[in-house]
Structure formats: C-alpha cells, structure tokens
Coordinates of C-alpha atoms in Angstrom, one line a residue:
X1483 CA 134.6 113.3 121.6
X1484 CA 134.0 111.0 124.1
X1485 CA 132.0 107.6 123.6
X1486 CA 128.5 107.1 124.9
X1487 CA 128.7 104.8 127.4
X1488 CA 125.1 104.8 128.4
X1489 CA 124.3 104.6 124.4
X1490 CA 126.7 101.6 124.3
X1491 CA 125.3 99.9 127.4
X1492 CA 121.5 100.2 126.0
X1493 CA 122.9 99.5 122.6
X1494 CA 124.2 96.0 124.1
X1495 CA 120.7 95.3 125.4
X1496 CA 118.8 95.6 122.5
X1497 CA 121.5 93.6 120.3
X1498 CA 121.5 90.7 123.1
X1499 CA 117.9 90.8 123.0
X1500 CA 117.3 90.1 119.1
X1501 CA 120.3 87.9 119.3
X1502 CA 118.3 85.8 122.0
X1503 CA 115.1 85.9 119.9
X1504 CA 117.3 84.4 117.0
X1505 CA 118.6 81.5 119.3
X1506 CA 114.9 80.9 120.6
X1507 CA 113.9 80.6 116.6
X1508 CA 116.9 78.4 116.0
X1509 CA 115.8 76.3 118.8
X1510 CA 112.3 76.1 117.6
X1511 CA 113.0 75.6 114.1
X1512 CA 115.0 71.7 115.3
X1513 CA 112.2 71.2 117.0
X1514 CA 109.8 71.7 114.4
X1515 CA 112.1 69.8 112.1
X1516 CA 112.2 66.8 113.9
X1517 CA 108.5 67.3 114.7
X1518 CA 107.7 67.4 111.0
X1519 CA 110.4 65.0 109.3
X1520 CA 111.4 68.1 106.9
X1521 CA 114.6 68.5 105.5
X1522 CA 116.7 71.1 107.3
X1523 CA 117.3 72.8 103.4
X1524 CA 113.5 73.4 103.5
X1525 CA 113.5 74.9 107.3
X1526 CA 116.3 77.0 106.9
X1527 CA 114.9 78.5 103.4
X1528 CA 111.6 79.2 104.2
X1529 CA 110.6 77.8 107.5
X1530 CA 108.5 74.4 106.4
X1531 CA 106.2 76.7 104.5
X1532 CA 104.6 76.9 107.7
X1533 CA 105.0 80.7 109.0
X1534 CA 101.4 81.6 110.3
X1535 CA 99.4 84.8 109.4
X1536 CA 100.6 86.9 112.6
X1537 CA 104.2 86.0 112.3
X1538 CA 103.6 86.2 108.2
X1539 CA 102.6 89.9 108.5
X1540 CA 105.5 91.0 110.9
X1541 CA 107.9 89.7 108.4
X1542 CA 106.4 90.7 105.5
X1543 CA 106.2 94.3 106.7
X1544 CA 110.0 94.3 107.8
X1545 CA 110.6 93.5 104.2
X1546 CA 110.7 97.1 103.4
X1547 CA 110.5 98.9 107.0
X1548 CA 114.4 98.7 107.2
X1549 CA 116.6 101.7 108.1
X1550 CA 116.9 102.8 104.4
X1551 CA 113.0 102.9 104.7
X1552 CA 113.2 105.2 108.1
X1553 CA 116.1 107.5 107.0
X1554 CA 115.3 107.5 104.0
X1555 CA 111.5 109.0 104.5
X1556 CA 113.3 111.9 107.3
X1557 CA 115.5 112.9 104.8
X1558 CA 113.0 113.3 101.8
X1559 CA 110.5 114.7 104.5
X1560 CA 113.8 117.4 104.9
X1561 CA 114.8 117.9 101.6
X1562 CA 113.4 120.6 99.6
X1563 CA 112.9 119.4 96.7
X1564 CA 110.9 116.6 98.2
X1565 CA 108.7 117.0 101.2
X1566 CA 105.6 115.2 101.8
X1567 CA 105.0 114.6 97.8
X1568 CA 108.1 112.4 97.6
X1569 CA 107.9 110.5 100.6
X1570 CA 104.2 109.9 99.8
X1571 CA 105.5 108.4 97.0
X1572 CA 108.1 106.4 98.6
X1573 CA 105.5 105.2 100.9
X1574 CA 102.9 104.3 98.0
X1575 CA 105.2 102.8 95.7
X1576 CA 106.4 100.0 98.5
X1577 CA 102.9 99.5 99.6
X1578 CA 102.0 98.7 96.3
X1579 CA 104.4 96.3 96.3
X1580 CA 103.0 93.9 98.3
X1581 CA 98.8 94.8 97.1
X1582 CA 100.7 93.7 93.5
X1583 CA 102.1 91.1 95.0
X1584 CA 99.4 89.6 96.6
X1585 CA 97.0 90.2 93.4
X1586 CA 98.9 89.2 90.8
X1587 CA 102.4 87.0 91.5
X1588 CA 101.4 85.1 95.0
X1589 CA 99.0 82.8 93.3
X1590 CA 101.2 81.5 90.4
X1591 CA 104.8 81.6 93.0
X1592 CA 103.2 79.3 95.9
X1593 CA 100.4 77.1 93.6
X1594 CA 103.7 76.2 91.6
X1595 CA 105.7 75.4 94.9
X1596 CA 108.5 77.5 94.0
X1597 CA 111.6 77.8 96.4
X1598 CA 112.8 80.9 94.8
X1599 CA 111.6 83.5 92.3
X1600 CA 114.2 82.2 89.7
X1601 CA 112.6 78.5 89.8
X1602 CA 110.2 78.9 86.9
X1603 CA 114.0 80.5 84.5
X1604 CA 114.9 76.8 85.5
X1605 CA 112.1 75.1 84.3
X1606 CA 111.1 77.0 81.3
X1607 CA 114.7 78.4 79.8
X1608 CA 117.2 75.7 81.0
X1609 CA 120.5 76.4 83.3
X1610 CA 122.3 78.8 81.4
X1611 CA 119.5 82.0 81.8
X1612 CA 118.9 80.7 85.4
X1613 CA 122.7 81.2 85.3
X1614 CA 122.8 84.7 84.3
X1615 CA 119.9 85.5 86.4
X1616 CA 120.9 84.3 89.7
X1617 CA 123.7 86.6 89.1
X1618 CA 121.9 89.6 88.8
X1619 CA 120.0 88.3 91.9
X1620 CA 123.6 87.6 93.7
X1621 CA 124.4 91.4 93.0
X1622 CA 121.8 93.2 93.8
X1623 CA 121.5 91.7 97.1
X1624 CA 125.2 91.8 97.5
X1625 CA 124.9 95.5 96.9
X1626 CA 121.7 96.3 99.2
X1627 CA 124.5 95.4 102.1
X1628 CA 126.3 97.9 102.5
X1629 CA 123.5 100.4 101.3
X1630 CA 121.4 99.4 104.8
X1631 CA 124.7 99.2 107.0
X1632 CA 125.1 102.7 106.0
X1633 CA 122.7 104.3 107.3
X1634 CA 122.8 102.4 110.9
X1635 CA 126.7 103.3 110.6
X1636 CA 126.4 106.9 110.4
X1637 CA 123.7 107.3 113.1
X1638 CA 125.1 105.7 116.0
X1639 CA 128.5 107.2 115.2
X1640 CA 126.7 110.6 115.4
X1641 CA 124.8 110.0 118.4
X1642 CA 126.9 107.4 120.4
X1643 CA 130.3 108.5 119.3
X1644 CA 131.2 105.3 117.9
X1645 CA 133.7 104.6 115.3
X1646 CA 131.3 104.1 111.9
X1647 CA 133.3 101.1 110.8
X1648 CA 132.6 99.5 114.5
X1649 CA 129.3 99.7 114.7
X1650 CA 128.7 98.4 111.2
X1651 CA 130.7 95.7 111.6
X1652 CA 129.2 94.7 115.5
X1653 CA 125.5 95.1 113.6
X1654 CA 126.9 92.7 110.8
X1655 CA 127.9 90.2 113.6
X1656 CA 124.6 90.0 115.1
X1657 CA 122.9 89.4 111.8
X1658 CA 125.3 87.1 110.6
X1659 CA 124.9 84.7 113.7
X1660 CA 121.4 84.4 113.9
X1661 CA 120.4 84.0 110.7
X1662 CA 123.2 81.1 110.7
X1663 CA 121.5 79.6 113.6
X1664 CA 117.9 79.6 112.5
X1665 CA 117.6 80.3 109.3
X1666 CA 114.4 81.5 108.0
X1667 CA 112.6 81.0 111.3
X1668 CA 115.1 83.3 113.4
X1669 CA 114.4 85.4 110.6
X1670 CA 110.8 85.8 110.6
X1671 CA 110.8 85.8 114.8
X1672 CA 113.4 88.4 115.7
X1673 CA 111.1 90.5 112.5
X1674 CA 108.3 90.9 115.3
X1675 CA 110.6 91.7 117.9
X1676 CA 111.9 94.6 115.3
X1677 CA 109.0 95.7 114.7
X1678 CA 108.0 96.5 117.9
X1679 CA 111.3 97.9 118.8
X1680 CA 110.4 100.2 116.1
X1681 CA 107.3 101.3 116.2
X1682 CA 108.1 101.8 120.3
X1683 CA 110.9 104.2 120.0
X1684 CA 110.0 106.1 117.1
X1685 CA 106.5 106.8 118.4
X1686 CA 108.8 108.1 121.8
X1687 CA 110.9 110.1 119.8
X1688 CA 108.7 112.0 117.5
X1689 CA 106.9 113.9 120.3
X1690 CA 109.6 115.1 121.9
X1691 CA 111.1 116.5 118.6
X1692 CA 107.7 118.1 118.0
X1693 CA 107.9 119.9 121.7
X1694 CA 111.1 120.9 121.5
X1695 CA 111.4 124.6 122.1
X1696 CA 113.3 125.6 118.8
X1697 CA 110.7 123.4 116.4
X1698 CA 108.0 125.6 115.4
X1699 CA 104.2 124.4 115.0
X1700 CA 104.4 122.0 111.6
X1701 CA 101.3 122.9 110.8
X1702 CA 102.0 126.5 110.0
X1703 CA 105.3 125.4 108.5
X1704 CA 103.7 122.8 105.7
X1705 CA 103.0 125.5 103.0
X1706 CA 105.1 128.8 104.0
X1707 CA 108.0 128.4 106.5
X1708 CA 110.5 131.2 107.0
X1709 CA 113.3 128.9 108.6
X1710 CA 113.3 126.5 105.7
X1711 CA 111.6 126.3 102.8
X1712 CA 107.6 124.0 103.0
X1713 CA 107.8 120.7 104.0
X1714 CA 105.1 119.9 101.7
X1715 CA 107.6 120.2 99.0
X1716 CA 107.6 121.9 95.7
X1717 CA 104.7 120.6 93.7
X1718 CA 105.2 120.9 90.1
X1719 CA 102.3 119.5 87.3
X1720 CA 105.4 119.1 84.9
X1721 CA 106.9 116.5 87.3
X1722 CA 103.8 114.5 86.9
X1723 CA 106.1 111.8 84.9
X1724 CA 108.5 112.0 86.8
X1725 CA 106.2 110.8 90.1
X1726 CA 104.2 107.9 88.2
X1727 CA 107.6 106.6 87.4
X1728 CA 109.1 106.7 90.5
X1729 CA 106.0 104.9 91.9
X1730 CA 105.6 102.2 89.4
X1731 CA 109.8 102.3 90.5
X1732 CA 109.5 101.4 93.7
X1733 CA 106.1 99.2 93.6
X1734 CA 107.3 97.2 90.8
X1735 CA 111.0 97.0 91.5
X1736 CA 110.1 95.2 94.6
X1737 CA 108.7 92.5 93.1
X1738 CA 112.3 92.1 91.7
X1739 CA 113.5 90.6 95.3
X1740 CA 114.4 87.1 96.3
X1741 CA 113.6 88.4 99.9
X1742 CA 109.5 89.4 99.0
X1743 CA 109.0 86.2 97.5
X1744 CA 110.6 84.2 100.2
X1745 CA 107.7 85.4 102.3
X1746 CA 105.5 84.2 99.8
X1747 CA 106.7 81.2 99.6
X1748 CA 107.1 80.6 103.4
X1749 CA 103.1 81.1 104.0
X1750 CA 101.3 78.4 105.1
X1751 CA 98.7 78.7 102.8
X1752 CA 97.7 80.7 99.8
X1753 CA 95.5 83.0 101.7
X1754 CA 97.5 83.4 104.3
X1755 CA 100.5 84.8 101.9
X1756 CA 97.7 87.4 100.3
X1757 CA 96.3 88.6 103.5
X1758 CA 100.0 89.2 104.9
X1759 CA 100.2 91.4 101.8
X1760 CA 97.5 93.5 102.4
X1761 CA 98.1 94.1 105.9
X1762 CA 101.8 94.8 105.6
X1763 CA 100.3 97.1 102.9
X1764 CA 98.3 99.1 105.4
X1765 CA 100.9 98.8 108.3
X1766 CA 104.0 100.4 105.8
X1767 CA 102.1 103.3 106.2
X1768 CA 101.5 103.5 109.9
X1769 CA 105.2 102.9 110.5
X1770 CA 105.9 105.8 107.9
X1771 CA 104.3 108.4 110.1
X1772 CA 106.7 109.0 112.6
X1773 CA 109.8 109.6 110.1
X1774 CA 107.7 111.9 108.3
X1775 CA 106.8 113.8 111.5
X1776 CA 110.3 113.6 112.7
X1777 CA 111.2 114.7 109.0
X1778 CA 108.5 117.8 109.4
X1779 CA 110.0 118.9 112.5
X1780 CA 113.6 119.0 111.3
X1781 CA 112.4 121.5 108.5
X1782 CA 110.2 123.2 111.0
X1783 CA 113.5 124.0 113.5
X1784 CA 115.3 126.9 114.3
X1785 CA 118.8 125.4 114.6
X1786 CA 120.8 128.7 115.6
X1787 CA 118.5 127.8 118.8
X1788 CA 120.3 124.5 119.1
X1789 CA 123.5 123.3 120.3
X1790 CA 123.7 122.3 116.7
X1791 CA 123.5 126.0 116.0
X1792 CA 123.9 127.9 112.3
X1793 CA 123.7 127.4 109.8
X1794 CA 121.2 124.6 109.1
X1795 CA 122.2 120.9 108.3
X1796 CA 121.2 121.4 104.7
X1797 CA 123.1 124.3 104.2
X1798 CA 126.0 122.3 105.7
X1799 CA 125.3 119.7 103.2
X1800 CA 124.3 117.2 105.9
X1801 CA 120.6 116.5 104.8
X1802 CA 121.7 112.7 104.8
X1803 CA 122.8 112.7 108.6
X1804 CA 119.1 114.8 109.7
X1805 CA 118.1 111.8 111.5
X1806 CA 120.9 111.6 113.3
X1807 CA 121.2 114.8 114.1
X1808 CA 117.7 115.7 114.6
X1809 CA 117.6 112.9 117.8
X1810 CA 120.7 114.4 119.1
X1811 CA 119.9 117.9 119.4
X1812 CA 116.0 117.9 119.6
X1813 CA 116.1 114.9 121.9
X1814 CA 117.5 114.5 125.8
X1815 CA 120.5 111.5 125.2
X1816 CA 118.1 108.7 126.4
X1817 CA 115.3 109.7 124.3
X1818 CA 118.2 109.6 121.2
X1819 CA 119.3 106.4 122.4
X1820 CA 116.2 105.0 121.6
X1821 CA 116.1 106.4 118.5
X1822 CA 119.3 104.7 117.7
X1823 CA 117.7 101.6 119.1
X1824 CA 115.5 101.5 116.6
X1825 CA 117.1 102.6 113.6
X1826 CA 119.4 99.4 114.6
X1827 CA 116.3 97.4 114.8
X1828 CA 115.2 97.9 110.8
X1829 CA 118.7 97.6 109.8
X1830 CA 119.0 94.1 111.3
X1831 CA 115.1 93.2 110.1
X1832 CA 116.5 94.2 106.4
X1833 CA 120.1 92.7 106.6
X1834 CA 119.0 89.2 107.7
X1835 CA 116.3 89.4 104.7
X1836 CA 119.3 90.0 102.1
X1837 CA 121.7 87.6 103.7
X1838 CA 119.1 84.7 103.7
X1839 CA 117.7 85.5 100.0
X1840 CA 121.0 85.2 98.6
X1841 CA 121.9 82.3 100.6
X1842 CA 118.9 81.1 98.8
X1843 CA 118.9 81.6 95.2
X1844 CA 122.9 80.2 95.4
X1845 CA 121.6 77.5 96.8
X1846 CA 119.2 76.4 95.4
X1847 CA 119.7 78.1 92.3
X1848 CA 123.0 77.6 91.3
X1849 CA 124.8 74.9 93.3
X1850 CA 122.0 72.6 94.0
X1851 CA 120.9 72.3 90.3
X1852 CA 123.8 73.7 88.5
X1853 CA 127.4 72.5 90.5
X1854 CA 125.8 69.6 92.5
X1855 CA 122.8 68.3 91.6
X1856 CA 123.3 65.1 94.0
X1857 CA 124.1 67.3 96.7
X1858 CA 122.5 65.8 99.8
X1859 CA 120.6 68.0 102.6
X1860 CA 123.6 68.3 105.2
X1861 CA 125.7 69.2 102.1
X1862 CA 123.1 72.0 100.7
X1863 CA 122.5 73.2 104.4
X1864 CA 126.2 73.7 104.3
X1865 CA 125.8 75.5 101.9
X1866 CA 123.6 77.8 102.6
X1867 CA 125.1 78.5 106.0
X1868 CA 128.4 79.3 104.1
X1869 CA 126.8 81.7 101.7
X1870 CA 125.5 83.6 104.8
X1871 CA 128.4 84.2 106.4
X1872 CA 130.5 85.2 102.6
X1873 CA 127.6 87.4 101.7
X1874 CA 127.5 89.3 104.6
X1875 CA 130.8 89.7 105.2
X1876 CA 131.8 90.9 101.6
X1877 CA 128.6 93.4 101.3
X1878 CA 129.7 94.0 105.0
X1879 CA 133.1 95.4 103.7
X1880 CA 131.9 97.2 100.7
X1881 CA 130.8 99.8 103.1
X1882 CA 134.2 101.2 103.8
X1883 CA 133.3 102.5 99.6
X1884 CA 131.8 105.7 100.9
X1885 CA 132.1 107.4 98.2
X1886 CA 130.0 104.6 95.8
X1887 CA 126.7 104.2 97.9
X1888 CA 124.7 106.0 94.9
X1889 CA 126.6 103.2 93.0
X1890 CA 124.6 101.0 95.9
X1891 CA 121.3 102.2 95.0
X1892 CA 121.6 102.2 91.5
X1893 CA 122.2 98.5 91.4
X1894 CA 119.9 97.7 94.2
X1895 CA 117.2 99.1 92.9
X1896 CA 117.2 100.3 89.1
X1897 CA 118.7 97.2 87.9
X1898 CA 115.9 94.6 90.3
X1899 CA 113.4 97.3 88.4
X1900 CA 114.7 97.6 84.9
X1901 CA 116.1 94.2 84.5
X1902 CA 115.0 90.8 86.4
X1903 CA 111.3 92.7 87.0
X1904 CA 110.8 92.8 82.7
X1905 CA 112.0 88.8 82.9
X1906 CA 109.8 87.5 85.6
X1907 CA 107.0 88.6 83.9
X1908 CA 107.6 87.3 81.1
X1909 CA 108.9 84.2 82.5
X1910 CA 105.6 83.6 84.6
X1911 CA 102.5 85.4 82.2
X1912 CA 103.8 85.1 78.6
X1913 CA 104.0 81.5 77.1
X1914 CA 105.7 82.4 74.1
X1915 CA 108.7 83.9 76.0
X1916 CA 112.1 81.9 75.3
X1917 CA 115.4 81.8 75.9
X1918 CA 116.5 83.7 73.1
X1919 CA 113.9 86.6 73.7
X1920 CA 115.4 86.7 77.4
X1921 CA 119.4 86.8 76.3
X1922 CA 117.7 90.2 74.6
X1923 CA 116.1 91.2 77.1
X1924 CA 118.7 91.3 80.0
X1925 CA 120.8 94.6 78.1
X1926 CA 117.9 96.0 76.4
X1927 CA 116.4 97.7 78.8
X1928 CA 120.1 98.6 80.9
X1929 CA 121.2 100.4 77.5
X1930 CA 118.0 102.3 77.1
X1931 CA 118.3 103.2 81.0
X1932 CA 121.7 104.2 80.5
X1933 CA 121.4 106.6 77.4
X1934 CA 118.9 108.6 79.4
X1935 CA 121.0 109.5 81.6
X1936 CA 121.8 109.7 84.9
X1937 CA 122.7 112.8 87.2
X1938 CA 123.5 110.8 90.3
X1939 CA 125.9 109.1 87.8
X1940 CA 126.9 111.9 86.2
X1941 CA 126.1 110.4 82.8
X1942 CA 124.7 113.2 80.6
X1943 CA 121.2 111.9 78.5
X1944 CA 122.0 110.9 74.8
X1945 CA 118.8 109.8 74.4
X1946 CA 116.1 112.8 75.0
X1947 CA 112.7 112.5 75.0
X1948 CA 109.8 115.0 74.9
X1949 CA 110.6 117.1 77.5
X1950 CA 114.2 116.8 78.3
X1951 CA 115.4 120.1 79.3
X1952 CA 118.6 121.7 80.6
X1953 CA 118.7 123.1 83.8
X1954 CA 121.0 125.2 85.4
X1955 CA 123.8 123.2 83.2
X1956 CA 122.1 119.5 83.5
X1957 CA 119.8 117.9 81.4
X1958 CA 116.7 116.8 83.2
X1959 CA 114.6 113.7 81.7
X1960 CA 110.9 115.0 82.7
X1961 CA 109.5 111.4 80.7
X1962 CA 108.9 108.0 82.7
X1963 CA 112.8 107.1 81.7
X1964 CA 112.8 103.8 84.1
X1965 CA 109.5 102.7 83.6
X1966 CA 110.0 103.6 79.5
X1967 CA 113.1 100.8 79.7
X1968 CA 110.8 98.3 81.7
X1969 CA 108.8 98.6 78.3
X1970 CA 111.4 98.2 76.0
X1971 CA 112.8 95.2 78.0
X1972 CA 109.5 93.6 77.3
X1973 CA 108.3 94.2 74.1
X1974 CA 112.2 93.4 73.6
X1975 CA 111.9 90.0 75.3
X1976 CA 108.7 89.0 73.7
X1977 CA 109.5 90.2 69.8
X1978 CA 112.8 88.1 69.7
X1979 CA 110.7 84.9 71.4
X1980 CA 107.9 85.2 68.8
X1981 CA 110.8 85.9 65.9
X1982 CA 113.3 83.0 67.4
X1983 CA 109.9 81.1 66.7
X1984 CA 109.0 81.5 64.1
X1985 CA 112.5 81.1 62.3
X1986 CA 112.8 77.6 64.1
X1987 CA 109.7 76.2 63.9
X1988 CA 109.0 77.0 60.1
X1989 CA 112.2 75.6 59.6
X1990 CA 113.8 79.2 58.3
X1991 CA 117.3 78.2 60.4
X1992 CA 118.3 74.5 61.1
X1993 CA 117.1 73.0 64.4
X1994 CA 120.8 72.2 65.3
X1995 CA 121.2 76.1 65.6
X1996 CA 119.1 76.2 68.6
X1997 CA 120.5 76.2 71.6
X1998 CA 117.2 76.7 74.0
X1999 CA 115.5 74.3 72.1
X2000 CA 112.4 76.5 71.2
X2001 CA 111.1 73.7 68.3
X2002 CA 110.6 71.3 70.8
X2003 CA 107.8 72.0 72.9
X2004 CA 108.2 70.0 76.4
X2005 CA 105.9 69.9 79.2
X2006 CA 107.7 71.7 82.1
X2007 CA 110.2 69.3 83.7
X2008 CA 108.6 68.1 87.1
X2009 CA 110.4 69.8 90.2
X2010 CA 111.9 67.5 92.9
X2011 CA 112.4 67.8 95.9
X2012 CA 115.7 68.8 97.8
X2013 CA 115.2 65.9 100.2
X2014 CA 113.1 63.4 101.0
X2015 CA 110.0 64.2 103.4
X2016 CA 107.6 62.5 105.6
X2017 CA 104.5 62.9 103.3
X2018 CA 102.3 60.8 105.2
X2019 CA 102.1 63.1 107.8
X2020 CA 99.2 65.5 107.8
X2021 CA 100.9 68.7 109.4
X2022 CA 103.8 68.6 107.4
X2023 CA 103.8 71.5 104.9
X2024 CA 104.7 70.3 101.0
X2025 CA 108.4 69.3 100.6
X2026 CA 111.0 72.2 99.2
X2027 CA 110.9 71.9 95.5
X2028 CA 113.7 72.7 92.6
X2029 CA 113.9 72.3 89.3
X2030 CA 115.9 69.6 88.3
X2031 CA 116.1 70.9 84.8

C-alpha cells in the first residue's frame, strides 16, 4: 500500500494549525502574566482562574468530546448488542457529568480555591492519603494515554496508509509541545479551534455516508434491517440494571478526573464554571449526532457493494476499526481526509487535558507539598513542564501494548469510578470521614468489583448476585455490580471513620495509636499560596492555593 500523500499533506495543515493556536496561547498567557503579576505555576495550571464563559464552554465540552468519545459512539451505534440504547447512554451518562458537576461539586471546589481535586485529602487527612491518592490519580491518567492515541492510531493508518506507531507518535509531539508552551491557556484556546474542526468535518462526512449508493435509508433499517441486524439495538427490560449502572458509570466516574475539575477551577467566577457545565451538557449531545448517524449508516450498508466488499466488518471481527473504514469506503478520499482530520482534532483536545492534569496533581500534589515544600515558582514551573513531557511520553509508549487496551479502560475508567469517586465524596460532604475510614475505603470497593467479575478480564464472578446467570458458558452479572462497589466503598469509608472515632475519642485505644490524629479536632490548616501575587490589583484573579498541610 502506498501512503496518502494528499492525506499527509492535509494532515500537516491541520497539525500546524493547532500547533500555531498553541504558540498564540503561549504567547498570550506571558502576556497576561506580566499584565496580572501572577505566578507562572498559577497560569500554567489553570490560566489565572481567568478563562471566560465562551472559551470556558469550548474546553469544558472537549473534556469528553475526544476521539474515544467519537469512535467510541460509531462503534456502539454498529455493534449489535448496542445500537442507539447504548450510545444513548454513553451520551447521557457524560452529560450528566458536568449537570452533576455543576449542581453539586463546583460550588464547594472553586469557593474553597482548590488547585486540584485532591487539595481538600491534603487538608483534611494529612500527606500520606494525599499520597496514595495522587497515585491513583497518576495512573489513571497515565493509562487514558494510550487508550486516546489508539484510536487516532488506527484510523489514519487505515485511511492514510500510515504506519500506526507514526502517526501516534507525530500526534503525541504536537500535544506534547504546546501544552509545554502554554500551559493551561494553549489548552483551553487550541479546545475551540478542536471543536470546530470537529463539528466541521463530521457534519461533512455524515451526509455523504448517508448518500452513498450501498447505504440503505436508516430509517427503515432502525427496527428491522436485513443487512445487519437494528441499529436501535436489542432492548431487553432485564438489562434495566445493567443500563442505570453504566450511566451512574460514566456520569459519576467523571467526576473522578483531575482534567473536569481543572475547568472548574480555571473559571473566572462561580457562575461562569456552572453555566460552562450546562452548556457543554447540551452541546455533548449535538456533537454526538453525527457519530451516531455515521454509526447508523455503517449498519444500514451493503458492503458486498463496496470495495470493502464481503463479508461485513463485524463479521470480520473489525467492529472497532468501522469508523475508519466506514470514511474510506463510503467516502471519496478528501471527504475521508477530513474525517481523519477530525478524529485527530478530539484526540489532541483529550490528550493535552490528561497531560496537563497530571502535570498538575504531581505538582502540586506531590512535589510541591510533599518533596519540596520551599520549592519556588521557576522550580515548580519546572516541574510541571517536566511532568508533561514524562507523562506523555511513557503513556505515549504504552500504546505499542495492543493487546492491553481493555486493561486501559478498565483502569481509566472503573477504578476513577469505583475508587477516588467513593473518596471525594466523602472527603468533601461527610465531616466525620477520616483517614482511617479512607485507608478502607481505597480496596474495598476494588475487591467487591473484582469478585463480580469481569468478562473483558476474563475473571469469572465469585460473588453472584440476584440475577447472575450463565450464558452460553459465561456468567453474566444482570445487578448494578460497579455502582453496588461505589456503595460499599462508602458505607465502607464512613463505618470505619465513625468506629476509628469512637475508639479514640472515648479513649477505647491510646491516643499515641493514632496516626491521623482523629482525637484532635483542628480547624482545616489555611492553604497558601504557591507564589506570591499582586493582590492589590483589581483584575488579578485569587492567587493558586495548596495545602501546606
């Protein structure tokens, strides 16, 4: 096969032009910096606090419109087993995310002036917890990585005829530099630019996969299609669990991420971080209706009329790749450039989101208030700039692990879900949570997660609840399993706080025994800031804050 070069020449423009964006941001953020008197910690983390409410919503939305988001939604649109029902869940459950976020954890994150989502383990459980949890934090994004490099990597190698490992790596690049420039600012600027590459080429594409002389009307095809089986999907009432967990799954699992928060956080005002929110909420699902259209088509097409020809990518075992391959046969090459384009775009909107949240929470997390607490601004900038560039090239080479991207997902997304989701809560609405509760809480719910079972994992249940049934040789878990371990993390957490308690308090174990110092009851240490700030100045936004617990 020969390569693309048309693809590649396009490709080159659209990479130069969010490259450029990033400088411009880079630019702007200095001269906002020097405008303001901030500290160049607090610009590069989350832009002054000062990201307007137009900028605010672009970035906020490109939170979760990513390439994971856009594949992901073809695929379960293909699939099935799926259909419409699961990617109507996939599409509910993120936009939930931020109408939960907005409701609930934006008021008690920015009135606090956090800097990251693990700021409030500092100041109420002390370093070693924060310790444990910025891990967890560390991993998952570490993990999300390669899970979006993935999906850009097979697509343009499909279409463009690229090496996979080339075109993940060159995407990586990109990333890497401009968040390294322009820290949160480049960020949140080349999000917009993203966006609209987005929402441009997938609203070109879709019609011409819907015209295309082998794809049959989709509206004759949603409840009885002899090329395929209904894209609506296979509804089932005793999968009724099964659905309100994977929703509460994906809306509350989000709320697990550095990089939601960070948005948050980066909001010039209180309002303007809730109405971001709710219009990111709404926009989620505009931006979802091409990949499910594009997803109805492929079901709805007659591929032995093709050059794809028989038999169909899911009887090939290629459902993963339909994207891919639905541009390049369904599509004349330009139009599937485009397509590629911006495919490319989300994965670079949700890379430079993961790179810059775990540049953050080991920053300011772990080796500002942990390693070096006298750190100064230029060292901690350092820092964070370093952390950029190792995070995104390790996570950058776990892609060449094919084999483990379900191992991807699983951390990305069941742990975030099953096991810093359970703490934050706690953490932020309970005030009898402790340190001792949250040791307890961190396995709890894993082990009850794990004894369900897994079939992705191949781990057979040992645990069955009501309903647990075997099916065609696999036990299937028809109960809320993940959401049933987000429970048990809790009431976990919060019984071992209220026993630790107790037993100290009432003098049941000596005080020297404990270690998180629940018998003495301490205001919350005050936060400080990361460097010193022009506060007499009107326009500057409030200085970055840790906890110098």
């Amino acid at each position: 096969m020969t390569v693309n070069i048309p693809g590649v020449l396009a490709m080159a423009f659209f990479y130069l032009l969010v490259l450029g964006t990033g400088i411009w941001a880079s630019f702007k953020s200095r001269r906002k910096q020097k405008e303001c008197s901030a500290t160049g910690v607090d610009m590069a983390l989350l832009g002054n606090r000062s990201i307007n409410c137009v900028v605010g919503i672009f970035t906020m939305t490109a939170t979760w419109v990513g390439g994971a988001f856009i594949t992901g939604a073809v695929e379960m649109m293909y699939t099935p087993s799926m259909g419409l029902i699961y990617a109507l869940v996939l599409l509910s459950g993120y936009s939930l995310t931020f109408i939960t976020g907005a409701l609930v954890f934006a008021k008690p994150m920015k009135e606090r002036n956090f800097v990251t989502m693990l700021d409030p383990f500092q100041i109420k459980y002390g370093k070693v917890i924060t310790t444990g949890m910025s891990v967890v934090s560390l991993l998952l994004d570490l993990t999300s990585v390669p899970a979006t490099l993935l999906s850009l990597g097979g697509i343009m190698s499909v279409v463009l005829d690229l090496s996979r490992s080339a075109c993940i790596w060159i995407s990586a690049a990109v990333v890497i530099t401009y968040t390294l420039m322009g820290g949160f600012y480049s960020v949140a600027y080349t999000d917009v630019i993203q966006l609209v590459l987005i929402s441009t080429s997938l609203c070109i594409c879709a019609p011409f996969v819907l015209m295309n002389p082998a794809t049959m009307d989709i509206s004759q095809t949603l409840m009885n299609n002899s090329l395929h089986a209904p894209w609506i999907g296979q509804p089932d009432l005793k999968k009724t669990w099964i659905i309100i967990d994977d929703v509460l799954f994906l809306a509350l699992g989000g709320l697990a991420y550095q990089s939601f928060h960070q948005r948050i956080l980066s909001a010039s005002s209180l309002s303007t971080a809730k109405t971001s929110c709710f219009v990111a909420s709404f926009l989620l699902f505009v931006f979802g209706i091409p990949s499910i259209l594009l997803g109805a088509a492929a079901a709805s097409t007659d591929w032995n009329q093709t050059t794809y020809g028989s038999p169909s990518p899911f009887e090939r075992g290629e459902a993963a790749m339909i994207l891919p391959i639905t541009l390049q046969h369904l599509t004349p090459s330009f139009i599937a450039i485009i397509g590629v384009a911006c495919v490319a775009a989300a994965v670079m909107s949700s890379g430079d989101s993961i790179l810059l949240s775990a540049a953050s929470v080991f920053t300011s997390n772990i080796y500002k208030n942990i390693l070096r607490p006298k750190a100064s601004d230029r060292e901690a900038h350092w820092v964070i700039r370093a952390s950029v560039v190792v995070v995104g090239v390790v996570g950058t080479s776990l892609t060449h692990l094919k084999s483990s991207i379900i191992v991807f997902w699983f951390f990305s997304f069941e742990m975030a879900y099953i096991i810093i989701f359970p703490e934050l809560v706690c953490v932020l609405f309970f005030n009898i949570s402790n340190g001792y509760g949250a040791v307890m809480g961190l396995p709890m719910g894993m082990l009850i997660r794990l004894l369900s079972g897994d079939p992705l994992l191949g781990l057979e249940p040992i645990l069955h609840f009501p309903g647990c049934t075997l099916e065609n040789g696999v036990y299937v878990q028809y109960a809320p399993v993940k959401t049933i371990s987000v429970l048990t993390a809790i009431v976990a957490i919060l019984l071992v706080s209220l026993l630790a308690s107790v037993l100290f308090n009432r003098g049941v174990l000596p005080e020297k025994w404990d270690v998180f110092k629940v018998t003495t009851q301490k205001l919350p240490v005050p936060l400080t800031p990361l460097g010193g700030v022009n506060k007499e100045d009107p326009q500057c936004s409030t200085p970055m804050i840790t906890s110098s617990c």
